[in-house]
XYZ file of C-alpha atoms in Angstrom:
674
model
C 1.034 -72.723 1.720
C -2.214 -70.986 2.694
C -4.922 -71.056 0.063
C -2.742 -73.201 -2.214
C -2.740 -75.946 0.409
C -6.504 -75.704 0.807
C -7.056 -76.032 -2.932
C -4.714 -79.009 -3.136
C -6.624 -80.553 -0.241
C -9.863 -80.155 -2.232
C -8.297 -82.275 -4.971
C -7.353 -84.833 -2.325
C -11.001 -84.992 -1.194
C -12.006 -86.088 -4.704
C -10.176 -89.371 -4.063
C -10.412 -89.461 -0.274
C -11.383 -93.146 -0.050
C -8.280 -94.671 -1.703
C -6.035 -92.089 -0.006
C -7.616 -92.840 3.394
C -7.163 -96.557 2.722
C -3.511 -95.949 1.767
C -2.867 -93.956 4.941
C -4.653 -96.658 6.975
C -2.351 -99.301 5.486
C 0.591 -97.039 6.250
C -0.403 -96.840 9.924
C -0.780 -100.625 10.060
C 2.649 -101.034 8.465
C 4.162 -98.660 11.031
C 2.523 -100.414 13.982
C 3.568 -103.865 12.746
C 7.089 -102.714 12.011
C 7.527 -101.023 15.380
C 6.665 -104.248 17.176
C 10.015 -105.622 15.965
C 12.291 -103.900 18.527
C 10.073 -105.113 21.395
C 10.493 -108.667 20.126
C 14.253 -108.125 19.752
C 14.431 -106.719 23.301
C 12.645 -109.823 24.639
C 14.951 -112.125 22.681
C 18.043 -110.384 24.107
C 16.917 -109.901 27.708
C 14.950 -113.166 28.167
C 16.273 -115.720 25.728
C 19.931 -114.692 25.408
C 20.966 -112.667 28.476
C 18.276 -114.331 30.631
C 20.775 -117.100 31.365
C 22.150 -114.888 34.176
C 18.855 -114.925 36.028
C 18.589 -117.061 39.162
C 18.313 -120.847 38.757
C 16.664 -123.061 41.371
C 17.145 -126.761 42.029
C 14.096 -128.969 41.302
C 13.425 -132.655 41.945
C 11.811 -133.765 38.658
C 12.349 -133.260 34.939
C 10.226 -130.728 33.076
C 10.034 -128.585 29.987
C 12.584 -126.007 31.174
C 14.779 -128.150 33.452
C 18.550 -128.458 32.956
C 20.707 -131.280 34.336
C 24.157 -130.336 35.647
C 26.424 -132.349 37.964
C 23.617 -134.795 38.664
C 21.202 -132.050 39.759
C 18.222 -130.532 37.994
C 17.782 -126.739 37.691
C 15.048 -124.428 36.364
C 15.280 -120.675 35.731
C 13.257 -118.481 38.096
C 10.981 -116.984 35.403
C 9.776 -120.466 34.326
C 8.312 -121.477 37.720
C 4.547 -121.637 38.063
C 2.820 -119.911 40.948
C 3.178 -121.955 44.132
C 5.789 -124.291 42.634
C 8.496 -125.324 45.101
C 11.942 -123.798 44.552
C 15.112 -125.418 45.807
C 18.626 -124.083 46.329
C 19.709 -121.081 44.228
C 22.424 -121.264 41.576
C 23.782 -118.767 39.029
C 25.358 -118.869 35.553
C 27.580 -115.782 35.259
C 29.482 -114.325 32.325
C 32.975 -112.979 32.824
C 34.350 -111.500 29.644
C 33.781 -114.266 27.063
C 33.564 -117.197 29.510
C 30.690 -118.546 31.632
C 30.912 -119.879 35.217
C 28.540 -121.883 37.419
C 28.003 -120.689 40.995
C 26.177 -122.724 43.619
C 24.402 -120.070 45.606
C 23.687 -116.397 44.881
C 25.585 -113.117 44.659
C 25.343 -110.746 47.593
C 25.736 -107.858 45.164
C 26.833 -107.360 41.563
C 29.563 -105.231 40.053
C 32.821 -105.674 38.205
C 33.615 -109.387 37.772
C 37.005 -111.124 37.630
C 37.601 -114.922 37.516
C 40.853 -116.842 38.124
C 41.783 -120.247 39.561
C 38.186 -121.262 40.248
C 37.482 -118.057 42.163
C 35.046 -115.246 41.123
C 35.731 -111.797 42.589
C 32.958 -109.159 42.409
C 33.791 -105.531 43.118
C 30.880 -103.139 43.735
C 30.892 -99.462 42.764
C 31.494 -98.493 46.423
C 34.689 -100.616 46.551
C 33.157 -103.551 48.448
C 34.382 -106.980 47.226
C 33.202 -110.570 47.537
C 34.764 -113.869 46.407
C 32.904 -117.022 45.377
C 34.023 -120.530 44.297
C 32.916 -121.135 40.684
C 33.270 -123.754 37.966
C 33.961 -122.818 34.338
C 31.367 -124.225 31.952
C 32.383 -125.983 28.773
C 30.569 -125.237 25.513
C 28.446 -128.374 25.794
C 27.566 -127.611 29.428
C 26.697 -124.005 28.553
C 24.494 -125.254 25.708
C 22.427 -127.240 28.251
C 21.405 -123.984 29.961
C 20.575 -122.329 26.624
C 18.753 -125.329 25.133
C 15.347 -124.699 26.850
C 15.317 -121.175 25.333
C 15.945 -122.265 21.740
C 12.261 -123.048 20.859
C 11.179 -119.669 22.246
C 14.078 -117.948 20.491
C 13.108 -119.528 17.142
C 9.450 -118.633 17.707
C 10.424 -115.022 18.391
C 12.649 -114.932 15.288
C 9.809 -116.351 13.172
C 7.433 -113.749 14.599
C 9.952 -111.008 13.841
C 10.334 -112.215 10.244
C 6.572 -112.594 9.869
C 6.047 -109.005 11.020
C 8.579 -107.816 8.439
C 6.682 -109.648 5.673
C 3.354 -108.296 6.921
C 4.751 -104.747 7.085
C 6.105 -105.131 3.536
C 2.643 -106.177 2.326
C 0.992 -103.186 4.018
C 3.659 -100.854 2.598
C 3.138 -102.228 -0.927
C -0.616 -101.678 -0.714
C -0.135 -98.194 0.717
C 2.269 -97.089 -2.023
C 0.161 -98.602 -4.789
C -3.025 -96.865 -3.610
C -1.265 -93.572 -2.928
C 0.487 -93.442 -6.303
C -2.682 -94.382 -8.167
C -4.547 -91.651 -6.310
C -1.762 -89.168 -7.058
C -1.908 -90.025 -10.751
C -5.685 -89.567 -10.733
C -5.365 -86.215 -8.962
C -2.811 -84.932 -11.472
C -4.868 -86.318 -14.361
C -7.867 -84.382 -13.052
C -5.763 -81.264 -12.484
C -4.354 -81.371 -16.029
C -7.837 -81.811 -17.438
C -9.045 -78.852 -15.379
C -6.146 -76.661 -16.513
C -6.500 -77.630 -20.174
C -10.274 -77.173 -20.048
C -9.777 -73.760 -18.467
C -7.425 -72.721 -21.274
C -10.337 -73.357 -23.626
C -12.455 -70.964 -21.563
C -9.900 -68.155 -21.440
C -10.505 -65.143 -23.689
C -8.275 -64.697 -26.714
C -6.617 -61.591 -25.258
C -5.142 -63.683 -22.429
C -2.943 -65.539 -24.905
C -1.818 -62.243 -26.424
C 0.313 -61.681 -23.322
C 1.381 -65.237 -22.406
C 3.648 -67.286 -24.703
C 2.339 -70.732 -25.635
C 5.431 -72.389 -24.138
C 4.606 -71.006 -20.697
C 1.061 -72.368 -20.900
C 2.458 -75.763 -21.931
C 4.902 -75.648 -19.001
C 2.066 -75.126 -16.517
C -0.017 -77.956 -17.956
C 2.871 -80.445 -18.093
C 5.888 -79.570 -15.911
C 4.061 -77.839 -13.080
C 1.349 -80.475 -12.732
C 4.039 -83.195 -12.781
C 5.755 -81.422 -9.883
C 2.431 -81.428 -8.042
C 2.205 -85.200 -8.629
C 5.436 -85.613 -6.655
C 3.723 -83.788 -3.791
C 1.163 -86.576 -3.457
C 3.426 -89.508 -4.386
C 6.548 -88.659 -2.398
C 5.984 -85.669 -0.118
C 2.596 -86.671 1.303
C 3.715 -90.271 1.899
C 6.985 -89.262 3.552
C 5.502 -86.516 5.717
C 2.518 -88.560 6.855
C 4.551 -91.716 7.444
C 7.183 -89.599 9.197
C 4.631 -88.120 11.595
C 3.060 -91.539 12.240
C 6.467 -93.168 12.710
C 7.713 -90.507 15.097
C 4.499 -90.482 17.148
C 4.488 -94.284 17.343
C 8.188 -94.438 18.216
C 7.825 -91.841 20.966
C 4.949 -93.889 22.361
C 7.063 -97.048 22.217
C 9.998 -95.255 23.865
C 7.818 -94.116 26.770
C 6.635 -97.687 27.201
C 10.197 -98.956 26.930
C 11.950 -96.453 29.225
C 10.610 -92.921 29.933
C 14.046 -91.473 30.775
C 15.424 -92.449 27.365
C 12.401 -90.965 25.571
C 13.022 -87.591 27.279
C 16.526 -87.531 25.780
C 15.075 -87.803 22.259
C 12.307 -85.177 22.696
C 14.430 -82.209 21.434
C 14.404 -83.807 17.964
C 10.903 -82.448 17.283
C 11.650 -78.716 17.725
C 14.958 -79.186 15.905
C 13.083 -80.663 12.931
C 10.470 -77.865 12.941
C 13.150 -75.144 12.978
C 14.963 -77.046 10.267
C 11.879 -77.024 8.001
C 11.168 -73.312 8.579
C 14.745 -72.253 7.796
C 14.929 -74.470 4.720
C 11.648 -73.200 3.253
C 12.706 -69.594 3.752
C 15.580 -70.004 1.285
C 14.182 -72.758 -0.955
C 10.959 -70.868 -1.760
C 12.892 -68.042 -3.396
C 15.098 -70.379 -5.411
C 12.197 -72.552 -6.585
C 10.190 -69.540 -7.750
C 13.047 -68.453 -10.007
C 13.678 -72.027 -11.203
C 10.042 -72.593 -12.266
C 9.903 -69.199 -14.008
C 13.143 -69.869 -15.867
C 11.892 -73.305 -16.904
C 8.759 -71.682 -18.345
C 10.914 -69.124 -20.169
C 13.036 -71.928 -21.630
C 9.933 -73.813 -22.808
C 8.521 -70.628 -24.321
C 11.752 -69.915 -26.164
C 12.039 -73.488 -27.461
C 8.448 -73.347 -28.703
C 9.005 -69.967 -30.362
C 12.279 -71.104 -31.944
C 10.686 -74.212 -33.430
C 7.761 -72.195 -34.792
C 10.080 -69.564 -36.242
C 12.908 -71.832 -37.405
C 12.589 -70.818 -41.113
C 12.981 -67.137 -40.159
C 15.875 -67.863 -37.778
C 17.771 -69.747 -40.456
C 16.857 -67.401 -43.305
C 18.073 -64.328 -41.425
C 21.089 -66.101 -39.910
C 19.929 -65.636 -36.315
C 21.048 -69.056 -35.109
C 24.053 -67.823 -33.116
C 22.078 -65.004 -31.509
C 19.235 -67.386 -30.671
C 21.723 -69.837 -29.162
C 23.242 -67.045 -27.065
C 19.812 -66.059 -25.740
C 19.008 -69.691 -24.956
C 22.365 -70.240 -23.255
C 21.797 -67.165 -21.096
C 18.419 -68.498 -19.934
C 19.888 -71.958 -19.407
C 22.816 -70.496 -17.443
C 20.477 -68.650 -15.078
C 18.418 -71.831 -14.659
C 21.627 -73.785 -13.951
C 22.823 -71.179 -11.406
C 19.667 -71.354 -9.311
C 19.520 -75.133 -9.590
C 23.016 -75.214 -8.098
C 21.988 -72.828 -5.316
C 19.118 -75.136 -4.439
C 21.453 -78.140 -4.699
C 23.902 -76.535 -2.262
C 21.059 -75.808 0.142
C 19.817 -79.389 -0.109
C 23.316 -80.793 0.400
C 23.853 -78.595 3.443
C 20.540 -79.476 5.100
C 19.983 -83.046 3.912
C 20.666 -86.432 5.519
C 24.300 -85.550 6.275
C 23.114 -83.100 8.908
C 20.611 -85.693 10.119
C 23.439 -88.177 10.614
C 25.381 -85.634 12.676
C 22.388 -85.055 14.974
C 21.785 -88.811 15.280
C 25.408 -89.610 16.126
C 25.536 -86.863 18.757
C 22.394 -88.329 20.339
C 23.874 -91.854 20.328
C 27.105 -90.619 21.943
C 25.105 -88.963 24.722
C 23.053 -92.119 25.393
C 26.055 -94.482 25.320
C 27.996 -92.135 27.633
C 25.091 -92.047 30.083
C 24.754 -95.840 29.931
C 28.492 -96.406 30.369
C 28.629 -94.024 33.308
C 25.636 -95.749 34.908
C 23.715 -92.466 34.883
C 20.643 -94.280 33.595
C 20.609 -96.756 36.450
C 20.608 -100.527 36.412
C 17.047 -100.633 35.031
C 18.341 -99.882 31.520
C 19.428 -103.318 30.354
C 21.364 -104.216 27.226
C 18.089 -105.238 25.582
C 16.513 -101.870 26.431
C 19.577 -100.062 25.070
C 19.437 -102.149 21.877
C 15.720 -101.448 21.441
C 16.311 -97.716 22.045
C 19.078 -97.535 19.430
C 16.909 -99.569 17.024
C 13.974 -97.199 17.567
C 16.167 -94.141 17.115
C 17.550 -95.539 13.867
C 13.964 -96.110 12.741
C 12.998 -92.589 13.816
C 15.811 -91.008 11.841
C 14.704 -92.803 8.680
C 11.443 -90.790 8.423
C 13.333 -87.648 9.495
C 15.716 -88.200 6.582
C 12.678 -88.831 4.366
C 11.032 -85.573 5.474
C 14.226 -83.547 5.067
C 14.931 -85.014 1.628
C 11.374 -84.201 0.505
C 11.589 -80.545 1.511
C 12.908 -79.700 -1.969
C 9.988 -81.497 -3.622
C 7.587 -79.798 -1.206
C 8.765 -76.329 -2.201
C 8.857 -77.214 -5.904
C 5.315 -78.573 -5.692
C 4.104 -75.538 -3.741
C 5.504 -73.073 -6.284
C 4.200 -75.180 -9.178
C 0.758 -75.449 -7.596
C 0.642 -71.674 -7.142
C 1.414 -71.215 -10.842
C -1.250 -73.736 -11.850
C -3.879 -72.145 -9.609
C -2.895 -68.682 -10.848
C -3.810 -69.859 -14.341
C -7.045 -71.420 -13.083
C -7.913 -68.131 -11.353
C -7.825 -66.213 -14.625
C -11.411 -65.189 -15.425
C -12.830 -67.421 -18.129
C -16.091 -67.851 -19.940
C -18.449 -70.604 -18.889
C -19.064 -73.052 -21.700
C -22.660 -72.873 -22.821
C -24.401 -76.156 -23.532
C -27.288 -76.844 -25.839
C -28.124 -75.693 -29.330
C -29.113 -72.342 -30.783
C -31.465 -72.067 -33.715
C -29.644 -70.885 -36.821
C -30.076 -67.146 -37.092
C -30.505 -65.263 -40.376
C -27.247 -63.363 -40.096
C -28.395 -59.752 -40.159
C -25.647 -57.733 -38.453
C -25.846 -54.159 -37.151
C -23.029 -52.098 -35.609
C -24.283 -49.007 -33.763
C -21.773 -46.352 -32.642
C -19.154 -48.942 -31.686
C -16.013 -47.531 -30.054
C -13.309 -49.930 -28.884
C -9.785 -49.938 -27.453
C -7.558 -52.945 -26.672
C -5.726 -50.941 -23.991
C -7.135 -48.089 -21.948
C -8.067 -45.138 -24.184
C -5.979 -46.124 -27.193
C -9.019 -46.494 -29.463
C -8.752 -48.582 -32.612
C -12.433 -48.090 -33.597
C -14.468 -44.878 -33.289
C -18.222 -44.612 -33.753
C -18.497 -47.492 -36.224
C -22.045 -47.908 -37.598
C -23.203 -50.074 -40.473
C -25.741 -52.764 -41.310
C -25.280 -56.028 -43.181
C -28.440 -57.780 -44.330
C -28.868 -61.519 -44.780
C -27.047 -62.781 -47.845
C -25.048 -59.585 -48.358
C -21.289 -59.428 -48.797
C -19.605 -56.653 -46.863
C -15.977 -55.866 -47.662
C -13.661 -54.063 -45.244
C -10.668 -52.265 -46.774
C -8.068 -49.883 -45.470
C -4.431 -49.552 -44.504
C -2.783 -51.783 -41.885
C -4.051 -50.871 -38.414
C -7.185 -49.165 -39.695
C -9.411 -51.476 -37.621
C -10.634 -54.080 -40.142
C -9.739 -57.150 -38.081
C -10.936 -55.472 -34.887
C -14.477 -55.269 -36.301
C -14.502 -59.015 -36.902
C -12.896 -59.741 -33.481
C -15.796 -57.882 -31.895
C -18.367 -59.679 -34.028
C -16.903 -63.026 -32.966
C -16.769 -61.765 -29.363
C -13.081 -62.476 -29.037
C -13.287 -59.113 -27.295
C -16.317 -57.309 -25.875
C -17.176 -53.658 -26.423
C -17.905 -51.059 -23.773
C -19.378 -48.345 -26.019
C -22.133 -48.898 -28.567
C -23.783 -52.172 -29.535
C -23.465 -55.034 -31.999
C -26.636 -56.923 -32.884
C -27.315 -60.119 -34.784
C -30.924 -60.433 -35.942
C -31.745 -57.582 -33.567
C -30.233 -59.276 -30.469
C -27.208 -57.766 -28.718
C -24.310 -60.238 -29.040
C -23.468 -59.673 -25.368
C -26.777 -61.322 -24.513
C -25.865 -64.463 -26.453
C -23.384 -66.982 -24.967
C -20.165 -66.879 -26.961
C -20.237 -70.565 -27.871
C -23.801 -70.355 -29.153
C -23.094 -67.144 -31.073
C -20.119 -68.745 -32.838
C -22.088 -71.909 -33.510
C -23.385 -70.385 -36.761
C -20.249 -68.461 -37.712
C -17.432 -69.575 -39.952
C -14.025 -67.979 -40.359
C -11.180 -68.346 -42.838
C -7.896 -66.709 -41.844
C -5.015 -65.552 -43.997
C -2.775 -68.217 -42.446
C -5.089 -71.193 -41.776
C -4.243 -73.540 -38.933
C -4.365 -77.283 -39.583
C -4.217 -79.955 -36.902
C -2.429 -83.296 -36.957
C -4.760 -85.814 -38.590
C -6.106 -86.130 -42.135
C -7.564 -83.749 -44.692
C -11.062 -85.016 -43.883
C -10.577 -84.632 -40.093
C -9.335 -81.080 -40.582
C -12.521 -80.248 -42.469
C -14.868 -81.799 -39.886
C -12.635 -81.169 -36.820
C -13.918 -84.615 -35.743
C -17.380 -83.185 -35.152
C -19.791 -86.158 -35.234
C -22.461 -83.898 -36.761
C -20.283 -83.346 -39.835
C -20.753 -86.518 -41.882
C -18.328 -87.885 -44.444
C -20.752 -86.872 -47.184
C -20.826 -83.312 -45.873
C -17.008 -83.180 -45.881
C -16.897 -84.388 -49.490
C -19.558 -81.873 -50.533
C -17.725 -78.991 -48.848
C -14.499 -79.921 -50.662
C -16.404 -80.086 -53.955
C -18.008 -76.694 -53.301
C -14.612 -75.041 -52.981
C -13.318 -76.945 -56.027
C -10.708 -78.873 -54.050
C -12.084 -82.419 -54.051
C -10.423 -83.570 -57.291
C -7.140 -81.926 -56.248
C -6.993 -83.837 -52.961
C -8.221 -87.117 -54.429
C -5.119 -87.109 -56.619
C -2.993 -87.506 -53.471
C -1.995 -91.084 -52.442
C -4.407 -91.139 -49.503
C -7.116 -88.995 -51.087
C -8.975 -86.955 -48.499
C -7.555 -89.346 -45.868
C -4.037 -88.176 -46.671
C -2.174 -87.563 -43.369
C -1.690 -83.950 -42.337
C 1.164 -82.987 -40.019
C 0.986 -80.177 -37.477
C 0.151 -76.862 -39.187
C -0.138 -78.697 -42.529
C 3.566 -78.305 -43.268
C 3.439 -80.895 -46.081
C 0.739 -78.988 -47.993
C 1.019 -75.846 -50.084
C -0.416 -72.536 -48.880
C -3.228 -72.823 -51.438
C -4.118 -76.382 -50.332
C -4.196 -75.329 -46.671
C -6.469 -72.414 -47.537
C -8.848 -74.637 -49.517
C -9.145 -76.979 -46.506
C -9.904 -73.953 -44.342
C -12.636 -72.848 -46.780
C -14.138 -76.332 -46.822
C -14.049 -76.398 -42.985
C -16.031 -73.150 -42.795
C -18.573 -74.334 -45.348
C -19.031 -77.784 -43.760
C -20.341 -76.062 -40.642
C -22.914 -74.224 -42.822
C -22.482 -70.834 -41.104
C -25.035 -68.042 -41.223
C -22.166 -65.533 -41.083
C -18.977 -66.233 -43.035
C -15.827 -64.209 -42.355
C -12.923 -64.151 -44.781
C -9.915 -62.448 -43.186
C -7.590 -61.786 -46.139
C -8.275 -65.376 -47.092
C -6.924 -65.041 -50.633
C -3.817 -63.029 -49.774
C -1.395 -65.978 -49.865
C -3.030 -67.924 -52.710
C -1.789 -68.131 -56.260
C -3.887 -66.700 -59.078
C -5.125 -70.097 -60.315
C -6.292 -71.223 -56.868
C -7.866 -67.819 -56.276
C -9.923 -68.247 -59.400
C -11.189 -71.603 -58.117
C -12.147 -70.065 -54.776
C -13.827 -67.061 -56.369
C -16.064 -69.414 -58.356
C -16.882 -71.386 -55.219
C -17.648 -68.248 -53.237
C -20.381 -67.224 -55.655
C -22.152 -70.462 -54.722
C -21.539 -70.541 -50.980
C -22.368 -66.873 -50.331
C -26.033 -67.425 -51.102
C -28.130 -67.166 -47.960
C -25.095 -66.172 -45.864
C -23.866 -62.831 -44.627
C -20.249 -62.613 -45.689
C -17.595 -60.264 -44.335
C -14.432 -59.961 -46.384
C -11.161 -58.303 -45.411
C -9.069 -57.928 -48.536
C -5.984 -56.055 -49.651
C -6.577 -57.168 -53.243
C -9.409 -54.859 -54.188
C -10.014 -56.820 -57.379
C -11.436 -59.677 -55.274
C -14.229 -57.556 -53.762
C -15.620 -55.819 -56.853
C -18.846 -57.851 -56.516
C -19.356 -56.974 -52.818
C -22.742 -55.493 -51.956
C -21.159 -53.005 -49.569
C -17.591 -51.813 -49.204
C -16.505 -50.031 -46.014
C -13.301 -47.987 -46.267
C -11.638 -47.521 -42.876
C -8.987 -45.028 -41.875
C -7.592 -44.813 -38.307
C -10.590 -46.624 -36.860
C -13.296 -44.643 -38.679
C -15.447 -45.421 -41.719
C -14.523 -42.694 -44.194
C -16.266 -44.130 -47.274
C -18.980 -46.678 -47.941
C -20.810 -48.034 -50.993
C -20.314 -50.570 -53.773
C -17.374 -50.654 -56.167
C -18.949 -48.483 -58.822
C -20.157 -45.770 -56.447
C -16.807 -45.579 -54.675
C -14.940 -45.340 -57.969
C -17.212 -42.491 -58.997
C -16.545 -40.792 -55.655
C -12.846 -40.635 -56.486
C -11.721 -40.794 -52.855
C -9.452 -43.125 -50.886
C -10.896 -46.294 -52.420
C -10.389 -44.909 -55.923
C -6.759 -44.007 -55.136
C -6.079 -47.448 -53.616
C -7.655 -49.237 -56.580
C -5.753 -47.183 -59.135
C -2.517 -47.762 -57.263
C -3.055 -51.542 -57.271
C -4.094 -51.593 -60.917
C -1.019 -49.563 -61.822
C 1.224 -51.961 -59.910
C -0.408 -54.937 -61.620
C 0.035 -53.304 -65.041
C 3.704 -52.689 -64.275
C 4.183 -56.361 -63.365
C 2.445 -57.515 -66.545
C 4.470 -55.158 -68.796
C 7.682 -56.239 -67.124
């Protein structure tokens, strides 16, 4: 994972205390849980199968003594140091029956009992016969009875360890999941905050749906890395290390048999990641494409339906969805092939080998039934974390690819947010030999020079693509120039932080954007410095207050996303009021009256005469009738200023402006006469 892993680890360090506590609880849970097979081994070998150990005759009753045929016996492991031991006796199991032997076996081997005789055949063919007595159930119980308190104590300890391990596991998962949620919360905040710092041109090339996918889907995939992958991998490593340690303590020869599991698992992970990485990269990209298309389709639904593009849009979506489905299935096949089914095969092969060695006495007599049980128990426990690791490989690769996409977005150069306040400037603007291109040498502005004094209204007119909006994009520093200079009150805008420069600028676009909330909140944008009184005054200044007060909720009337329940004129009036509420020194109107009806335009024109005072106003307008009162009109053609002056002087000039004005007046006259 390289640098991606390092950056994820830096997020982990932000919450290292709860994560360290969670991993500490996990280690305690593992240690407590792994004590269980040792207890089970002791119960089997000492308390259950220990009945076959040597018994010695004693003279007096005691805690572990057993009375049989008028004699008292005690098992050899219950004698104190120096305690006198009498004649030896044995309790031996033959198939499902138990027999009492006075004396001891010369050697052990295959046992057969018939007619009160026990025959033992050694592996070398040697045989021995002993007189024995079959024990009834009640007699057998006498020999087991001294072990029952210890057996119950061991069972209680085993159960207690399970409860304790469950408590540790609960605490570990709770802390780890809380930490994971905090990490992803922080990551989402970082990504969203960074999107606010990215320049406008970045979003020109990246659909909104893809940005949304990185903030939501990709960060959610990263959350699984900390919740599931980290827990399973760490617990798996701890479990396997602890189990190998326990196996060496239990029986070194058995532990050597299980050692090949580690390299097998490592090779397994490497091979899996080689294929899964490629599939996951495609899957995440396709998911982003699907989100982008859904977002675009919802935004453009009126156009899709109006131009009967529903079937074509569905076909395009189905094609994306089919590709997504294909690669999901490829990953599913890979997971099915390399998941717990393969783990079970490896485990069963290992068990067959061990049982075969035990049955053939290759492991020697030191490997008792209790040791074999504990080994199988430990191996079952070891394969659980192996299954957990293998099953989390898919989440690991998904999280890795998602994290790379998130960090790729975070690595995009942004603009540091400037704090503090900037004193309101006058608003005198000067462009000096400004030349600008969005891409390489494809210039949209060439040697633009003009000056706008405080309180003046400057109108920009020209055909589509002449460079009108580009001038205002540069003034707002949505883009920065490389040739020439732009100054506000004599200071180069590149020397002023973008946030502080825009602090005293207001803009009204042709298609205003409204946020979910109310009319009042869309005017103030929830800025605490914009009081309720200021909102009301701004609405009154644009002549919209009475209009909105006639609505059921007044200026607190709910507004849906993009203001879909309001008319174009109402949305534009809110946008005007928003700009005025911020009391800008420079006011920009980007074709702000283009989509407004004549009556609403008249209201706005009256309001503009009031709000322009003391402000430098830039107006982009296709309706030349709306800029007749402008102090300065700049006529642009292919990125150059070809004419400049006020309305009267440009009409007298008889150039491009004159032709455009006459054309519009002629069109208007034709509409009126019709």
